[in-house]
PDB file of C-alpha atoms in Angstrom:
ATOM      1  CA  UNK A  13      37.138 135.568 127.563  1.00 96.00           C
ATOM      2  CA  UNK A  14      34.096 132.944 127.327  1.00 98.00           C
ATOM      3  CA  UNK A  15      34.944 130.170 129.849  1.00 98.00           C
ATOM      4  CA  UNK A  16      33.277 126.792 128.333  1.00 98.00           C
ATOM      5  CA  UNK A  17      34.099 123.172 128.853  1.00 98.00           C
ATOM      6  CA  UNK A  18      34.259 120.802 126.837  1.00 97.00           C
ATOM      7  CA  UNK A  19      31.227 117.950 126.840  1.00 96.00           C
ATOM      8  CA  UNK A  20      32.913 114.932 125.624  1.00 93.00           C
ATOM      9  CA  UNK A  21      34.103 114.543 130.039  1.00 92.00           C
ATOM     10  CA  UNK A  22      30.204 113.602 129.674  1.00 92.00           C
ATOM     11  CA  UNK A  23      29.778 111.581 126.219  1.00 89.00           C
ATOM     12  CA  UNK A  24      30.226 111.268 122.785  1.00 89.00           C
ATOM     13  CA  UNK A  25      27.056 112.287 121.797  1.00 93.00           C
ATOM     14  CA  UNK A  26      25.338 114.965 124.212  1.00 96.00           C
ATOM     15  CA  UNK A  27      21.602 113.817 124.583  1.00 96.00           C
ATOM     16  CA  UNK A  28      18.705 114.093 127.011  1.00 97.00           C
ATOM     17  CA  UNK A  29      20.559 112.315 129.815  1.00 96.00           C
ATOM     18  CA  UNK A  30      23.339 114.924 129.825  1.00 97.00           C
ATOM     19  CA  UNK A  31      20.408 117.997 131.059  1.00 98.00           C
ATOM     20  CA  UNK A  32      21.377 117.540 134.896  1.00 98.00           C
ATOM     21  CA  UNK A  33      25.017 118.274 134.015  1.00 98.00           C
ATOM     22  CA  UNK A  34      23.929 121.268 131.711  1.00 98.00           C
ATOM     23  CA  UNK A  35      22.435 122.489 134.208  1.00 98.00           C
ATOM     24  CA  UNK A  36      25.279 122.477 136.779  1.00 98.00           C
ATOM     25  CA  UNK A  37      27.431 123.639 134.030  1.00 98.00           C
ATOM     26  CA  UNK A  38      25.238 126.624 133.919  1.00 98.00           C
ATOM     27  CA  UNK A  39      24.469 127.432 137.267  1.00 98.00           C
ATOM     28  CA  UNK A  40      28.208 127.204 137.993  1.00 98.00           C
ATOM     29  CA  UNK A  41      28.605 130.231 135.318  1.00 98.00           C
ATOM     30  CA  UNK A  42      30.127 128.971 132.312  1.00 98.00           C
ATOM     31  CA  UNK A  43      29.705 130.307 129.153  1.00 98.00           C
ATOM     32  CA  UNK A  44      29.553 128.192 126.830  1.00 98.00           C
ATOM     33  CA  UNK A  45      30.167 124.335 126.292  1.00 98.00           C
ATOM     34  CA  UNK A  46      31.966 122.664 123.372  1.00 98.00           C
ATOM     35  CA  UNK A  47      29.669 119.596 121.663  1.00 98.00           C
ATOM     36  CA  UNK A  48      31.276 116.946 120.358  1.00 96.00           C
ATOM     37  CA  UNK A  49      29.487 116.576 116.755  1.00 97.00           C
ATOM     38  CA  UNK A  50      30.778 112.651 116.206  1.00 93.00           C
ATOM     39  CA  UNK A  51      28.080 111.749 114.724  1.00 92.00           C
ATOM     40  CA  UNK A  52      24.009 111.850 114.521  1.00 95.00           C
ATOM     41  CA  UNK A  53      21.845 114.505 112.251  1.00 97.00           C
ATOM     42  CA  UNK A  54      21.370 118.366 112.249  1.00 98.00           C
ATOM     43  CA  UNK A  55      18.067 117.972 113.711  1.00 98.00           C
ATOM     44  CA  UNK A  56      19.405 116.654 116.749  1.00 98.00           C
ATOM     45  CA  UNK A  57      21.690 119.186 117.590  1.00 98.00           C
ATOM     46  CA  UNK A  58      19.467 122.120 116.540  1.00 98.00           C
ATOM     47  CA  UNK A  59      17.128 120.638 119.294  1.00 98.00           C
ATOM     48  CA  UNK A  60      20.858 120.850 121.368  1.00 98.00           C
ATOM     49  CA  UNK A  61      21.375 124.786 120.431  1.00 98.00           C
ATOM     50  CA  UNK A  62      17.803 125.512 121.582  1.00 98.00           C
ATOM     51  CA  UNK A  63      18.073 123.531 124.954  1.00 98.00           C
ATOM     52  CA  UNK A  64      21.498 125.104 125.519  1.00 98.00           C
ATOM     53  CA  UNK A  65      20.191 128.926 124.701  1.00 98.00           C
ATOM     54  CA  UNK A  66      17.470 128.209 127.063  1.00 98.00           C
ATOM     55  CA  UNK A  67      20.135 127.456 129.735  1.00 98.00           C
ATOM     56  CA  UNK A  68      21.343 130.373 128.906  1.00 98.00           C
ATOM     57  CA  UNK A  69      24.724 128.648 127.102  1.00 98.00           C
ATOM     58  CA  UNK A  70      26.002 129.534 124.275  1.00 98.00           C
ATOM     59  CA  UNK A  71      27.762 126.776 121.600  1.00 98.00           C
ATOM     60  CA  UNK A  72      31.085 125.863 120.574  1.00 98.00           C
ATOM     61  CA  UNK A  73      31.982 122.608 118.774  1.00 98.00           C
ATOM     62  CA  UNK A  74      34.334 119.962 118.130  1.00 97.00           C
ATOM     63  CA  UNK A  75      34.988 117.194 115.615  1.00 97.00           C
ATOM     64  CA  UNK A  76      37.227 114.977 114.502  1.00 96.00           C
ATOM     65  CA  UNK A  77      38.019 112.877 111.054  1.00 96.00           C
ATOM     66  CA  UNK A  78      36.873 109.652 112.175  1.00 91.00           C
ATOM     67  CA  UNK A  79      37.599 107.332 109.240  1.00 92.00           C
ATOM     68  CA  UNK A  80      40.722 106.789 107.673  1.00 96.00           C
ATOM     69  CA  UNK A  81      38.312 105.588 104.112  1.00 96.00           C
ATOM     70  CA  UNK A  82      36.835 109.582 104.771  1.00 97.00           C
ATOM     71  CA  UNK A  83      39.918 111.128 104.873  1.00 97.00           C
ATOM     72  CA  UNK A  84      40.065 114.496 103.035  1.00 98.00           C
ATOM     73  CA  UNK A  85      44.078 114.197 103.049  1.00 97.00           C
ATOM     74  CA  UNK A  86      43.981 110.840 100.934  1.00 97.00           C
ATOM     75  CA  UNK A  87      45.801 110.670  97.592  1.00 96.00           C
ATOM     76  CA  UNK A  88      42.617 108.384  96.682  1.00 98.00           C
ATOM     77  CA  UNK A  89      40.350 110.656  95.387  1.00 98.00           C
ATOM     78  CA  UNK A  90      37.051 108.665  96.099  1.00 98.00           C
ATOM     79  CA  UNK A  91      38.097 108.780  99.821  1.00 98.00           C
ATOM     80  CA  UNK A  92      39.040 112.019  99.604  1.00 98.00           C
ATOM     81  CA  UNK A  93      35.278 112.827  97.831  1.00 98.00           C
ATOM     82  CA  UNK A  94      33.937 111.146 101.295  1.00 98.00           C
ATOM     83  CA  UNK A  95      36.292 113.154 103.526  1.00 98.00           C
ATOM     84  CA  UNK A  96      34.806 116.646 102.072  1.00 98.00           C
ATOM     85  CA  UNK A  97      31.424 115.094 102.509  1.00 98.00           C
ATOM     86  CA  UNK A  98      32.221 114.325 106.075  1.00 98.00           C
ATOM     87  CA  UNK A  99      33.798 118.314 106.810  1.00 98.00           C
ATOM     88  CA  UNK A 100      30.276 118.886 104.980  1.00 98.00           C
ATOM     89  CA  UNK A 101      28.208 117.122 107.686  1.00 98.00           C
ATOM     90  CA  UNK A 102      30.492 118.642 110.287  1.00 98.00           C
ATOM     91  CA  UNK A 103      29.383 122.548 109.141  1.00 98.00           C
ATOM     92  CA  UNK A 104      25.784 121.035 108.598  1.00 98.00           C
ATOM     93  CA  UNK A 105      25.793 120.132 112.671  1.00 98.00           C
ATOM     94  CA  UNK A 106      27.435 123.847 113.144  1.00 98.00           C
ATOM     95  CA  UNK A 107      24.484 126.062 111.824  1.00 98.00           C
ATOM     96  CA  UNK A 108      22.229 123.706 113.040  1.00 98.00           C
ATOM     97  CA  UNK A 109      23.727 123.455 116.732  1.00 98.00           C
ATOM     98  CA  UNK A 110      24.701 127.341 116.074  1.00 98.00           C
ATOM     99  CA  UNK A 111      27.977 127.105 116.621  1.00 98.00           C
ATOM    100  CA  UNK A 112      30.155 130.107 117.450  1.00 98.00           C
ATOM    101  CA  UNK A 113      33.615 128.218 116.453  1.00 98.00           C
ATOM    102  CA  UNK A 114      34.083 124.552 115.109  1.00 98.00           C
ATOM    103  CA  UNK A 115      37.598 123.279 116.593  1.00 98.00           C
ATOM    104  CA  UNK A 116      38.870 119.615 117.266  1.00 97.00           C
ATOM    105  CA  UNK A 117      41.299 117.605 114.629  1.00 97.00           C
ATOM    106  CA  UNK A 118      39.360 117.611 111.617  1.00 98.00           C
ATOM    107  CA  UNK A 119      42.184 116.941 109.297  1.00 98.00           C
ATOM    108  CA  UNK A 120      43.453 113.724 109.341  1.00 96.00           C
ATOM    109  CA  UNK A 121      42.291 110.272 110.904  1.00 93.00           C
ATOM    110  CA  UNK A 122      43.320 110.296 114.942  1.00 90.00           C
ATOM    111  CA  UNK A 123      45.862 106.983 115.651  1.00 88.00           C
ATOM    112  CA  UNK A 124      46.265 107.248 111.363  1.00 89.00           C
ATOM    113  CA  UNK A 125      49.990 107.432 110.295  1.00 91.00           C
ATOM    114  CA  UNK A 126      51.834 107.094 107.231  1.00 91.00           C
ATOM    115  CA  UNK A 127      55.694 106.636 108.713  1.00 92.00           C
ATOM    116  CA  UNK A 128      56.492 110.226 107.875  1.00 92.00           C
ATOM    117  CA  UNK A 129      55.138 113.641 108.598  1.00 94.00           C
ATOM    118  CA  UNK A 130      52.714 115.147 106.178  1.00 95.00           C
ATOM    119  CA  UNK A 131      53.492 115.733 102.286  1.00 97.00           C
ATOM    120  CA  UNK A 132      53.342 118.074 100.379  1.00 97.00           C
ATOM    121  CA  UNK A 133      50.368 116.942  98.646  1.00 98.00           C
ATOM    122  CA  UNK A 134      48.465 116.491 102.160  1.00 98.00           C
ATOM    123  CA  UNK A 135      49.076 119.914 102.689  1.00 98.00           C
ATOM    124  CA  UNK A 136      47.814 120.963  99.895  1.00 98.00           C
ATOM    125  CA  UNK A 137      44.657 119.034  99.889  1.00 98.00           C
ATOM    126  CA  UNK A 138      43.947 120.086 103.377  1.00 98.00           C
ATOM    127  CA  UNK A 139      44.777 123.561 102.767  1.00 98.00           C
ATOM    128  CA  UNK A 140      42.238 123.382  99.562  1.00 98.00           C
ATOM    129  CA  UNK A 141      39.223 121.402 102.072  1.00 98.00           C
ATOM    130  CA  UNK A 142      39.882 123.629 105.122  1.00 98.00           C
ATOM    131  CA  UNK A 143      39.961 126.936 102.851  1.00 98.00           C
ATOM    132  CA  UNK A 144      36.744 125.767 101.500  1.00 98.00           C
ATOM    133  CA  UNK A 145      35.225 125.361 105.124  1.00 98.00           C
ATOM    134  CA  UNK A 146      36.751 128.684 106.120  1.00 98.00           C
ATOM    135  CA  UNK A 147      34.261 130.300 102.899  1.00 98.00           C
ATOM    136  CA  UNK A 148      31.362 128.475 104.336  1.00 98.00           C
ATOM    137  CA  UNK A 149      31.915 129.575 108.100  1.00 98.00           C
ATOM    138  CA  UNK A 150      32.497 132.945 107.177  1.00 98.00           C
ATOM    139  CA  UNK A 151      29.025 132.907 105.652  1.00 98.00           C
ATOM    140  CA  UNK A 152      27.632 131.481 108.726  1.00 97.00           C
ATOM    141  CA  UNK A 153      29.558 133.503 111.324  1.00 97.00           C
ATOM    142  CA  UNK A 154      31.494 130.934 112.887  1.00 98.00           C
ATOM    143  CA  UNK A 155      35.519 130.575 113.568  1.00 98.00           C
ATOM    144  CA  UNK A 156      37.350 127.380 112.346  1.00 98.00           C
ATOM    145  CA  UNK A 157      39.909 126.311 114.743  1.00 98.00           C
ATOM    146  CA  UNK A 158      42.075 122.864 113.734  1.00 98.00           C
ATOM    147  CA  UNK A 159      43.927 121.589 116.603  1.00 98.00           C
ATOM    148  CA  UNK A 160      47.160 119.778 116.219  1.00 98.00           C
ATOM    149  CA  UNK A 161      47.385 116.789 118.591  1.00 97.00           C
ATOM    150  CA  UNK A 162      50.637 115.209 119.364  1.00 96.00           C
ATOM    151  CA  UNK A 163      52.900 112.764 117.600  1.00 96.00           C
ATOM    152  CA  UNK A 164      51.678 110.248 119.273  1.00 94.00           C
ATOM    153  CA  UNK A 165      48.317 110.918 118.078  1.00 93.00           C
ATOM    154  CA  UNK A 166      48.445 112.119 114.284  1.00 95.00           C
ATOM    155  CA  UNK A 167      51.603 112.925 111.744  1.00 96.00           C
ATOM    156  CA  UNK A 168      49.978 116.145 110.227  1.00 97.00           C
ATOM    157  CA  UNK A 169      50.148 118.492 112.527  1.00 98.00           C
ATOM    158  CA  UNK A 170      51.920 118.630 115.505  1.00 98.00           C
ATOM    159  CA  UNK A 171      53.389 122.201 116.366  1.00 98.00           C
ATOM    160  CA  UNK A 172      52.582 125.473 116.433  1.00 98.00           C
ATOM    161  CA  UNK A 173      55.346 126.448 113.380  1.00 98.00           C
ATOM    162  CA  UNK A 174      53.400 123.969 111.595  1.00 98.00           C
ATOM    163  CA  UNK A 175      50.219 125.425 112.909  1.00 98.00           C
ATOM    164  CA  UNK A 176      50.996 128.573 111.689  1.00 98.00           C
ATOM    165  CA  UNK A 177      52.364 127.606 108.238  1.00 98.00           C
ATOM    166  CA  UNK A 178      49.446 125.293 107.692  1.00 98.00           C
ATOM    167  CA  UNK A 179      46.911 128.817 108.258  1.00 98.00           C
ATOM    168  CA  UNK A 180      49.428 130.666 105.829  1.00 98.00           C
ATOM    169  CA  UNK A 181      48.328 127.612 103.169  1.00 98.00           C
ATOM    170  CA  UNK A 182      44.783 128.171 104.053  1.00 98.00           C
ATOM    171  CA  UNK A 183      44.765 131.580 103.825  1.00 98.00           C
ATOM    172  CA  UNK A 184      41.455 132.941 104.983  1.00 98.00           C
ATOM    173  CA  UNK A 185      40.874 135.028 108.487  1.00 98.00           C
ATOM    174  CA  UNK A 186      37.997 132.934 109.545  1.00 98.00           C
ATOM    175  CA  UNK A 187      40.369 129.890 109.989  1.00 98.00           C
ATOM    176  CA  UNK A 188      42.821 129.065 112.834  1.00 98.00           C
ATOM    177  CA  UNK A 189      43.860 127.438 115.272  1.00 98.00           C
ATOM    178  CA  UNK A 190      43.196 125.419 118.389  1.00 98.00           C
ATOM    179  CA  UNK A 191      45.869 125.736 120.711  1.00 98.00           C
ATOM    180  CA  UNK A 192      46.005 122.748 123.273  1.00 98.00           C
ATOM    181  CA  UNK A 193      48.044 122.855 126.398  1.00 98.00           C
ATOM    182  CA  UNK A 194      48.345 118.831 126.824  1.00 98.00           C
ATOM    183  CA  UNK A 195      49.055 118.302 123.265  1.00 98.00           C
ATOM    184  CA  UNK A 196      51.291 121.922 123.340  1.00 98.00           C
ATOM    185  CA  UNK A 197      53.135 120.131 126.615  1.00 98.00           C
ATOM    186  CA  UNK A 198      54.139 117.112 124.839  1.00 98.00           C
ATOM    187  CA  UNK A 199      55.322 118.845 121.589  1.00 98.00           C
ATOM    188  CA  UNK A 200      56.603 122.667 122.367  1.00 98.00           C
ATOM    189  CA  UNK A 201      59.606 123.486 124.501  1.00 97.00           C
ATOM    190  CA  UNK A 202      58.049 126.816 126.082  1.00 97.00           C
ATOM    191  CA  UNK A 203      54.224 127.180 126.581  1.00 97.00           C
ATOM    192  CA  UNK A 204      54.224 130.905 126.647  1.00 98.00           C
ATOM    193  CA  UNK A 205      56.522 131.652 123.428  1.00 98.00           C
ATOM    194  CA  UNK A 206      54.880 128.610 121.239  1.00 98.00           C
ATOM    195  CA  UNK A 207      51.701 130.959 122.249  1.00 98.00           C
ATOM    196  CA  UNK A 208      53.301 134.077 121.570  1.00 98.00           C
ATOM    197  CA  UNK A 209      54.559 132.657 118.179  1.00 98.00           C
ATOM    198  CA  UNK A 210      51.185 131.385 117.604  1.00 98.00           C
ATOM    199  CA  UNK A 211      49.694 135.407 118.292  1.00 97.00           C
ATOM    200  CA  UNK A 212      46.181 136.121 116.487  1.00 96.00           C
ATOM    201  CA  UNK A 213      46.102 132.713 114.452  1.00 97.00           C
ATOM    202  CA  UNK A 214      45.197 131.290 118.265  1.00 98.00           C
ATOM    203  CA  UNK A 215      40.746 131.107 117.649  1.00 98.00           C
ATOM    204  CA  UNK A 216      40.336 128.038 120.821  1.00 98.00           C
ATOM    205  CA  UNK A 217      42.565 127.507 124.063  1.00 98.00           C
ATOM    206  CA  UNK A 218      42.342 124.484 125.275  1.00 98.00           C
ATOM    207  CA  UNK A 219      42.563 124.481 128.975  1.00 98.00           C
ATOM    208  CA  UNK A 220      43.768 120.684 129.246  1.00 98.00           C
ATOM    209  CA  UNK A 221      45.657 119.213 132.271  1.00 97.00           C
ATOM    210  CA  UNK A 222      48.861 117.064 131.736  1.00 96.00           C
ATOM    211  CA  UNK A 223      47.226 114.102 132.718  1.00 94.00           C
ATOM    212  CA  UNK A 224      43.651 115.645 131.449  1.00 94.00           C
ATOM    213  CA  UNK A 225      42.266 115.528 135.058  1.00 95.00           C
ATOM    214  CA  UNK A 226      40.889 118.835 136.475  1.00 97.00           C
ATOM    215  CA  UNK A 227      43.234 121.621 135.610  1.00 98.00           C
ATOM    216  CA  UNK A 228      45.406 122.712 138.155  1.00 98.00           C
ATOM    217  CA  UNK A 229      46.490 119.637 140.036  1.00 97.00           C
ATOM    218  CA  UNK A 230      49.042 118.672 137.595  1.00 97.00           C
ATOM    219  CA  UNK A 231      52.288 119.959 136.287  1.00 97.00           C
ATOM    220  CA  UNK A 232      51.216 122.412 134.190  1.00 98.00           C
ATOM    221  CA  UNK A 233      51.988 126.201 134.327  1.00 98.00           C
ATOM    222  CA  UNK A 234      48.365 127.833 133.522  1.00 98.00           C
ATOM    223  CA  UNK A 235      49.248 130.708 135.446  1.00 98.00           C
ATOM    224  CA  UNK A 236      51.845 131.775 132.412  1.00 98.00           C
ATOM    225  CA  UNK A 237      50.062 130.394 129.518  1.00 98.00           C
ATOM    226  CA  UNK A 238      47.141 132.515 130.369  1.00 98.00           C
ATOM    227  CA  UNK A 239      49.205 135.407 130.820  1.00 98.00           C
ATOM    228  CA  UNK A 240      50.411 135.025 127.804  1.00 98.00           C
ATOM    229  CA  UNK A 241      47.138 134.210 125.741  1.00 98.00           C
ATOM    230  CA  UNK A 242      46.015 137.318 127.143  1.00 98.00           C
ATOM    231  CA  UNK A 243      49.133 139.360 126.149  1.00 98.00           C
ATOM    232  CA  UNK A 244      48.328 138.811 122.809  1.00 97.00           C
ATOM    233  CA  UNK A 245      45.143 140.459 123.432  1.00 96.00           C
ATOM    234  CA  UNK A 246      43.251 137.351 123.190  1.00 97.00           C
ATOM    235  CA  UNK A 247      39.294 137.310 124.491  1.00 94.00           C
ATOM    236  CA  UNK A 248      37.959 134.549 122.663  1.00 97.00           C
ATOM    237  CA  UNK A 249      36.924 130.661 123.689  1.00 98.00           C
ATOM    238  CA  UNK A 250      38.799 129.445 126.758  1.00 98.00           C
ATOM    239  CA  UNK A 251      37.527 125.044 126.911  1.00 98.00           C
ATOM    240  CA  UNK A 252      37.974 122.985 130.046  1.00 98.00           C
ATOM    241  CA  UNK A 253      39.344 119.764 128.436  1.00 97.00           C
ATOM    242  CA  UNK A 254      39.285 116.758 131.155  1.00 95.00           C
ATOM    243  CA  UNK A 255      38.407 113.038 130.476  1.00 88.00           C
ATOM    244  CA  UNK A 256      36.906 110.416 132.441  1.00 74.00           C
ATOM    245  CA  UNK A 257      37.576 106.593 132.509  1.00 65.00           C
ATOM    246  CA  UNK A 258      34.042 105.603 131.633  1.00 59.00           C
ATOM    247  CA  UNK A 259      33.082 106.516 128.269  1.00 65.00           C
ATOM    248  CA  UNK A 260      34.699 103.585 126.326  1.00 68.00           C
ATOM    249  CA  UNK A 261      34.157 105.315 122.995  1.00 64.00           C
ATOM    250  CA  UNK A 262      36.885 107.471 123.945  1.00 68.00           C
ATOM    251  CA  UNK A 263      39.435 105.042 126.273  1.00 66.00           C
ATOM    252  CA  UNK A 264      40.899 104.242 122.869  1.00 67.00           C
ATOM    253  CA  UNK A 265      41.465 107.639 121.525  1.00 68.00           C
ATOM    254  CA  UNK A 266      42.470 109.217 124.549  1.00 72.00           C
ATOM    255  CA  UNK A 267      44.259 106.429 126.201  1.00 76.00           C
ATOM    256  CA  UNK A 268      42.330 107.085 129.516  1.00 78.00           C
ATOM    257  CA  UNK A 269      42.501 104.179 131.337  1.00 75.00           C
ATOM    258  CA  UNK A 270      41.498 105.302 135.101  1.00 79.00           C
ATOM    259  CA  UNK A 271      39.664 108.098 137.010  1.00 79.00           C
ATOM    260  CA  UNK A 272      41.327 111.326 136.588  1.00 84.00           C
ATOM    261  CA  UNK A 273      38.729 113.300 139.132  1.00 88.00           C
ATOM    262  CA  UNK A 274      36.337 111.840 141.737  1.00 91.00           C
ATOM    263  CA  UNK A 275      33.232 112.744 140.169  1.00 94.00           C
ATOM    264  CA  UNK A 276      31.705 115.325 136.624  1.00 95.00           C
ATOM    265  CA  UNK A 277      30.816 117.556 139.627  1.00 97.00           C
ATOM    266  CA  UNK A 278      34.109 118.002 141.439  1.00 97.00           C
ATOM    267  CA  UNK A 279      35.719 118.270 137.838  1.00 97.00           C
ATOM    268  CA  UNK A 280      33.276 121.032 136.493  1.00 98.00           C
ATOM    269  CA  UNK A 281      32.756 123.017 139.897  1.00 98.00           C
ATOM    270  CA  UNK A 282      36.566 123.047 140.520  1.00 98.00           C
ATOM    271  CA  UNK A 283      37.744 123.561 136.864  1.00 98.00           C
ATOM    272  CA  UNK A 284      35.217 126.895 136.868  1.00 98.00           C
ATOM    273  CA  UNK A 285      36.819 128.116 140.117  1.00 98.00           C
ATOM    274  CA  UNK A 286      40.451 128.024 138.832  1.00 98.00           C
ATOM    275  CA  UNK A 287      40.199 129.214 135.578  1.00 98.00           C
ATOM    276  CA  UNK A 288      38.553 131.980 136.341  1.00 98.00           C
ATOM    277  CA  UNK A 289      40.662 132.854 139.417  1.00 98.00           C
ATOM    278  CA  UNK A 290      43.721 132.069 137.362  1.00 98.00           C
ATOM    279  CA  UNK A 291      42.484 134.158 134.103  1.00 98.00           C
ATOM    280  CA  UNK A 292      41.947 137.093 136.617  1.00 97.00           C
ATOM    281  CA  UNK A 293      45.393 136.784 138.162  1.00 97.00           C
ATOM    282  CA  UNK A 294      47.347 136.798 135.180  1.00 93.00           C
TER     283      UNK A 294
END
């Protein structure tokens, strides 16, 4: 597997002030790191892709629909016209950053609900945007991989049976899905068989803590979901997911209200010492 983690424990937008963690993150002897593309222009991050390949890091990425009037989902068809424009700008950011997969909620507006769970014709205009990103990243040589969050967080998708009938509607190998073990914790009744059900269609794990502190100081069992990742002969993109109190772009959405580790370098030293040990074991 390629151990990353993901950059948003850092900011919202990764700039030259993030370069001191980069480097720890590198010397410590991750992989790869997942950018948050929020917002800003290709340029910037194919300035990012060339600092991080000069670290010696390679790129992952996630993004998120953050506009309910950009909402590719919509039944209004000019805001649905602005949501394919923004899943545009997201695969713009991807070849620029060089992204090897593009994960993260890009479906639907996070904290967005419409008192049920998703219609039919949400489906099918998601299935019809997401199929159309799935053409372009095949081009570009990049894995798609939508995550579904929790109820609490979005009504489209929320489990892994609607994970996996949501890739049947897509139809295309080069999309899948991000499997997250907070959201996953919240929403599935047994870690290991919602990832066994999930099999191949898995293209991101998520290594997320129940509380999103550093994994492995909570309640969850990482020990058997990464045995059972790896039973379905999985080798791909494994992402430390922790947040911090102190970014208040992200308080809201993640409803992280105090410190969940001491410091960035107790969270990324420790969270590289137990995945790995824990990967190996299982």
């Amino acid at each position: 597997m390629k151990l990353g983690i993901n950059l948003l424990c850092l900011s919202g937008h990764i700039d030259e002030t993030a370069m001191p963690h980069l480097e720890l993150i590198a010397d410590c002897g991750y992989d790869h790191v997942e950018v948050p593309v929020m917002h800003g222009s290709p340029d910037h991050y194919a300035w990012l892709g060339r600092t991080l390949k000069d670290l010696g890091l390679e790129a992952a990425q996630t993004s998120i629909v953050p506009d309910p009037e950009a909402n590719p989902l919509s039944s209004d068809p000019d805001i649905r016209k602005r949501g394919r424009a923004h899943l545009d700008w997201i695969q713009d950011c991807a070849a620029a950053l060089g992204s090897q997969t593009v994960g993260g909620p890009f479906h639907a507006p996070i904290g967005h609900f419409t008192g049920s769970g998703p219609s039919a014709d949400e489906i099918a205009y998601g299935a019809e945007a997401h199929h159309a990103m799935a053409e372009r990243a095949a081009r570009d040589g990049y894995l798609l991989a939508l995550e579904p969050l929790s109820r609490f967080e979005t009504h489209f998708l929320n489990t892994v049976e609607q994970a996996k009938a949501y890739v049947k509607a897509v139809d295309h190998p080069a999309f899948g899905i991000m499997y997250d073990t907070f959201h996953a914790n919240i929403e599935e009744k047994d870690q290991a068989d919602a990832i066994s059900r999930l099999g191949s269609k898995m293209h991101v794990l998520h290594v997320s803590e129940n509380d999103r502190g550093i994994p492995g100081t909570g309640q969850i069992d990482f020990s058997t979901a990464f045995a059972a990742t790896r039973a379905q002969g999985f080798d791909g993109h494994v992402v430390v997911e922790a947040f911090g109190a102190g970014l208040p772009e992200l308080a809201a959405a993640t409803r992280v209200w105090r410190p969940l580790f001491p410091d960035l370098e107790t969270l990324i030293r420790e969270s590289h010492t137990f995945v790995r040990a824990t990967w190996n074991a299982s």
